[in-house]
Every structure is written in C-alpha cells, then in structure tokens.
Short mmCIF file of C-alpha atoms in Angstrom, two decimals:
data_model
loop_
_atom_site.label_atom_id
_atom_site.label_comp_id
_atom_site.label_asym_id
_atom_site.label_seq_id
_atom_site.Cartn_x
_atom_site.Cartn_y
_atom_site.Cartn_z
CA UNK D 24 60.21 145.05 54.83
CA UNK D 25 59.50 141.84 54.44
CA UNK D 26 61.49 139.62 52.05
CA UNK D 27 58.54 136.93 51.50
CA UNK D 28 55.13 137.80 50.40
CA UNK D 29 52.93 137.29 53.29
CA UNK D 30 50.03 136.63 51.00
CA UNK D 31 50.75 132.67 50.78
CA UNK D 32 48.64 130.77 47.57
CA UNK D 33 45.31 130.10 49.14
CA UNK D 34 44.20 126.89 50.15
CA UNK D 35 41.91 124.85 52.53
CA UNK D 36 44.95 124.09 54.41
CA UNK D 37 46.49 127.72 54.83
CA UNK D 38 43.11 129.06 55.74
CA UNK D 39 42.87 126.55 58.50
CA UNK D 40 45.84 126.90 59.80
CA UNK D 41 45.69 131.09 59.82
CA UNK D 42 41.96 130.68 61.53
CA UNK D 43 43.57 128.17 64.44
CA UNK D 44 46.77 131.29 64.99
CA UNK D 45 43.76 133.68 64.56
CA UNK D 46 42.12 131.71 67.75
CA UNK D 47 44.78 131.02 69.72
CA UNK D 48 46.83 134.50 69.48
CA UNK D 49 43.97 136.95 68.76
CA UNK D 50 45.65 138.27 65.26
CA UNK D 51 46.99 138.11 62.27
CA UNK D 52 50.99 136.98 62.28
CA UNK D 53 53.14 137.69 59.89
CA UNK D 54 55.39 134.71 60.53
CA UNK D 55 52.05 131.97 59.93
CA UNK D 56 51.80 133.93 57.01
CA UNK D 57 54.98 133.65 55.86
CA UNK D 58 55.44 129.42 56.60
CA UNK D 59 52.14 128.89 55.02
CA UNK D 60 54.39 128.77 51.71
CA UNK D 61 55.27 125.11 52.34
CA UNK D 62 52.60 123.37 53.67
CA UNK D 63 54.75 120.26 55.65
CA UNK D 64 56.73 123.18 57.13
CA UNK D 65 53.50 125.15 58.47
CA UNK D 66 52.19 122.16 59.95
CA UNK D 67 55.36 120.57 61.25
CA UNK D 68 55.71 124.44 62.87
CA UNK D 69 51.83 124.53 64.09
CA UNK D 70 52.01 121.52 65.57
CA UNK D 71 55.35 122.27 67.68
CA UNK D 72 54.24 125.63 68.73
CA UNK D 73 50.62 124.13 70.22
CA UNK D 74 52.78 121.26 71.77
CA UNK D 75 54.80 124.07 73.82
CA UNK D 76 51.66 125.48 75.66
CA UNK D 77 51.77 122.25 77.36
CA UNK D 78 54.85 122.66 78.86
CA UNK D 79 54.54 123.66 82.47
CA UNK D 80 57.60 122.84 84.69
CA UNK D 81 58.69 126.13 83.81
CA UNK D 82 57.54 129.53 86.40
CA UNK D 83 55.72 131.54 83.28
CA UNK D 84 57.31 134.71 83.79
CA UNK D 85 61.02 132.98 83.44
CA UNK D 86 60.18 131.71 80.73
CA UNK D 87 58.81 135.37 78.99
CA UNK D 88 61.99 136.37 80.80
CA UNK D 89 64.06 133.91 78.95
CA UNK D 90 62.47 134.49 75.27
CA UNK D 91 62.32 138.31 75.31
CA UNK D 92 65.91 138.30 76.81
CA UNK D 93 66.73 135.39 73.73
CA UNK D 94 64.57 137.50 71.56
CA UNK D 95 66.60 141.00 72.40
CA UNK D 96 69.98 139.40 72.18
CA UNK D 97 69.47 138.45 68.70
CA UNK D 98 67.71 141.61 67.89
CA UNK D 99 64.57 140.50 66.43
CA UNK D 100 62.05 142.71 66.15
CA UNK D 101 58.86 141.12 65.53
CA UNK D 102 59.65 139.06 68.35
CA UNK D 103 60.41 141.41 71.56
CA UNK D 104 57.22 143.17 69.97
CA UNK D 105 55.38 140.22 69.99
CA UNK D 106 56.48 138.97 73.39
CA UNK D 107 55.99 141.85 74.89
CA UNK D 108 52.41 142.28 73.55
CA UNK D 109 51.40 138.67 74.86
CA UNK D 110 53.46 138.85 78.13
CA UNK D 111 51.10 141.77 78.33
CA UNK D 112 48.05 140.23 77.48
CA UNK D 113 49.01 137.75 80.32
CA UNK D 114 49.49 139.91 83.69
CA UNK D 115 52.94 140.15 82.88
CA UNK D 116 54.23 143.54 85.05
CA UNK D 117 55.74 146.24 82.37
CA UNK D 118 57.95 146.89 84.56
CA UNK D 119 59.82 144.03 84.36
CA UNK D 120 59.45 143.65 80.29
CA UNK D 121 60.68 146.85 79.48
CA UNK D 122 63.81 146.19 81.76
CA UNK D 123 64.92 143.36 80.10
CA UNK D 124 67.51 144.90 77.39
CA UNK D 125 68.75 146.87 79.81
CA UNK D 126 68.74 144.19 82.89
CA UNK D 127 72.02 144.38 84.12
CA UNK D 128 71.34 147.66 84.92
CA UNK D 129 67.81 147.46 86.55
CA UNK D 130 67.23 146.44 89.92
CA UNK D 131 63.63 144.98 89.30
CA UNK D 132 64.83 141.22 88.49
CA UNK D 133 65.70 138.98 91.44
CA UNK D 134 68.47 136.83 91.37
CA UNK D 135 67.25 134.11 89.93
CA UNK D 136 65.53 136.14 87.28
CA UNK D 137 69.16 137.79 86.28
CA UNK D 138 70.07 134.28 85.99
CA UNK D 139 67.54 133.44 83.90
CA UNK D 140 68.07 136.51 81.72
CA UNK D 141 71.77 136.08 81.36
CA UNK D 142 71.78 132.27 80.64
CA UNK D 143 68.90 133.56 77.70
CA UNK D 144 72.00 135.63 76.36
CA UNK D 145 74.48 133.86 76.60
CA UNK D 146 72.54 130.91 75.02
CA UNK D 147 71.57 133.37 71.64
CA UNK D 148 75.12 134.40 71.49
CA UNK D 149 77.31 133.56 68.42
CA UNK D 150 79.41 131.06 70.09
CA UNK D 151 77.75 129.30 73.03
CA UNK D 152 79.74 129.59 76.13
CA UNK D 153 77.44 129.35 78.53
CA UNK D 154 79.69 128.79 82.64
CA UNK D 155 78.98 125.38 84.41
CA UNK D 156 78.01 127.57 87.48
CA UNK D 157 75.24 129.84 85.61
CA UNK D 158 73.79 126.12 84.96
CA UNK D 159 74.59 124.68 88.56
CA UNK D 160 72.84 127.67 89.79
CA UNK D 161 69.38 127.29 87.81
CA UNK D 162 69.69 123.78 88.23
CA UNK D 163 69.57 124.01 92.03
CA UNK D 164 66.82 127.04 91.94
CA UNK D 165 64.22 125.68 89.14
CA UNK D 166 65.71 121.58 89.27
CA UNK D 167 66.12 119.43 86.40
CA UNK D 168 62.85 119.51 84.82
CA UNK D 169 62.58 123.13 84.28
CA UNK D 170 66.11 124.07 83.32
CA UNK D 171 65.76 121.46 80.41
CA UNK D 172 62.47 123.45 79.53
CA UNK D 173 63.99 126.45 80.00
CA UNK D 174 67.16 125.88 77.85
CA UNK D 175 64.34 124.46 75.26
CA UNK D 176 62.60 127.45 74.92
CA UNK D 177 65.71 129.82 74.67
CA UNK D 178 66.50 127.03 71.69
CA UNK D 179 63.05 127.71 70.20
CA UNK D 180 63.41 131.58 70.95
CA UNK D 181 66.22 131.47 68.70
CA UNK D 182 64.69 129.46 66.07
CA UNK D 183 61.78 132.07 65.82
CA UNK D 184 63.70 135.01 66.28
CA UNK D 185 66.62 133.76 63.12
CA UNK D 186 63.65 132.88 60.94
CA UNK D 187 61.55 135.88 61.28
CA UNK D 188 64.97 137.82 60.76
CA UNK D 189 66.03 135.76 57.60
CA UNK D 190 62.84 136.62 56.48
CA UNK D 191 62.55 140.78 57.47
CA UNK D 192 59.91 140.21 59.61
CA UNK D 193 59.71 143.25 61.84
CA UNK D 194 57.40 144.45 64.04
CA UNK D 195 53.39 144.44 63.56
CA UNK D 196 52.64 146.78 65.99
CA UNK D 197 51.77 144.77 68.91
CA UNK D 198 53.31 146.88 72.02
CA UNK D 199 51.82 149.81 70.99
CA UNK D 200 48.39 147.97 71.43
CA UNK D 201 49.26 148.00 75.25
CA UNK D 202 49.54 151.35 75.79
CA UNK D 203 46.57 153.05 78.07
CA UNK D 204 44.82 155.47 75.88
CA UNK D 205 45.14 158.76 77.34
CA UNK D 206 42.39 159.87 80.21
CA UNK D 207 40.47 162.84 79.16
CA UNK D 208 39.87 165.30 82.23
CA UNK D 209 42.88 163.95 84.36
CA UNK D 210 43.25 165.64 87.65
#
C-alpha cells in the first residue's frame, strides 16, 4: 500500500505534467502521482526522464536488460512490472524478460547480455563491488560511449526503484496487461 496519497493537490501544473506521462506512457503512474507533491521535484524528475529517451548509444534491449535486472535486484515491484509491461509494448521477446531473475540459470542471454545483467546486479547491490574485468569486458563489447550510458541507467534504475520502494509503490498491474486473452475454439 502506498505510503503517500497518490491524489496530489490539484493544480495547472500537476495536471500538465500527469497529461504529458499520460501521452508518453499510455497510463496513469503511480510514481508521477506521487512526485506531483513538490512541484520543483516533479519537474526536475519530468524533465530528466524525457532527457533519457534521447539517449541512444546504448543496444535497447541491454538497456531493458540492465533496468529490469537493476530493478529485480533491489526488489521493486512497480518497477519489474512496469518494465516488463513497456519492454513489452516495445517488441521486447518474453522470453528473455521473464528470464531475467533467474538469468544465471537460463540459457537465453548471450554473453554479453549475462554481462550486462550481472554488472546491473552487482551495480544495485548494497556495497558496490563491481570487478575491473566485468567493466573491461563491456567496455571492449559496447565501447566507451555506451558503457557510460549503460552504468547511467543502472544509476537511474536504482533511483526509481529506492523511491518507488520508500514510498510502497507496488505494482499497478501492468504485466498482466500483456497476457494473450485466451482463444475461444482452440484446436
């Protein structure tokens, strides 16, 4: 349960800033409701989170690789339900999203993508201890550019996922969108 209202005072200001979420991620968030309770933090947030949609040095699915596998280390819920959702939304295969708590153990990541997924963990760990090679690895298969935006975005993973946890922010409900409705008259 959540541990803010998520009905914020109304003003011109929170209703703009719920219509541009409503537009750009096709729903209602809990989080944008909950940071529209201090207006220079909603807009400080806004503005950061449309800012990372421009970042592109980055393959896409390493970096939904490296925020659900940030997201599930830390254990926040209205995140990996989230991410999954728009991963989703976005071609992402399911196979390879529901394997990621469990990748170790799956054999549907390549190496690179293990990488990926273990420098994500190691990153949202309590104490940061993250091995020169793991780094001298990524930096030689994604280069400079994109390990900086890839360490970036396991930084901003955490940020969401310890807010919306300080906050009991749990799941909306998102994966379960996904799901193909049963076919009636299945051979």
């Amino acid at each position: 349960m959540a541990r803010i209202s998520l009905t914020p005072r109304p003003s011109l200001s929170n209703r703009l800033f719920r219509w541009v979420s409503r537009r750009v991620n096709k729903a209602e968030l809990d989080p944008v409701a909950a940071v529209a309770h201090n207006g220079r933090v909603m807009w400080s947030y806004g503005f950061f989170e449309l800012g990372l949609r421009g970042w592109r040095a980055l393959d896409p699915q390493l970096k939904v690789l490296a925020v659900m596998g940030s997201a599930h280390r830390i254990g926040c819920s209205w995140c990996t339900d989230f991410g999954y959702w728009s991963a989703h939304a976005e071609g992402m295969p399911v196979e390879l999203l529901e394997a990621v708590p469990r990748w170790r153990e799956s054999d549907v990541f390549t190496p690179t993508q293990r990488r990926v997924l273990e420098f994500a963990e190691l990153v949202s760990g309590e104490v940061q201890d993250v091995p020169d090679g793991l780094v001298a690895h990524l930096r030689e298969e994604l280069g400079e550019p994109a390990l900086v935006e890839l360490a970036m975005m396991v930084a901003v993973e955490n940020q969401r996922s310890r807010f919306n946890s300080a906050l009991g922010l749990t799941s909306q409900g998102f994966k379960a969108q996904c799901a193909l409705p049963a076919r009636s008259g299945a051979r």
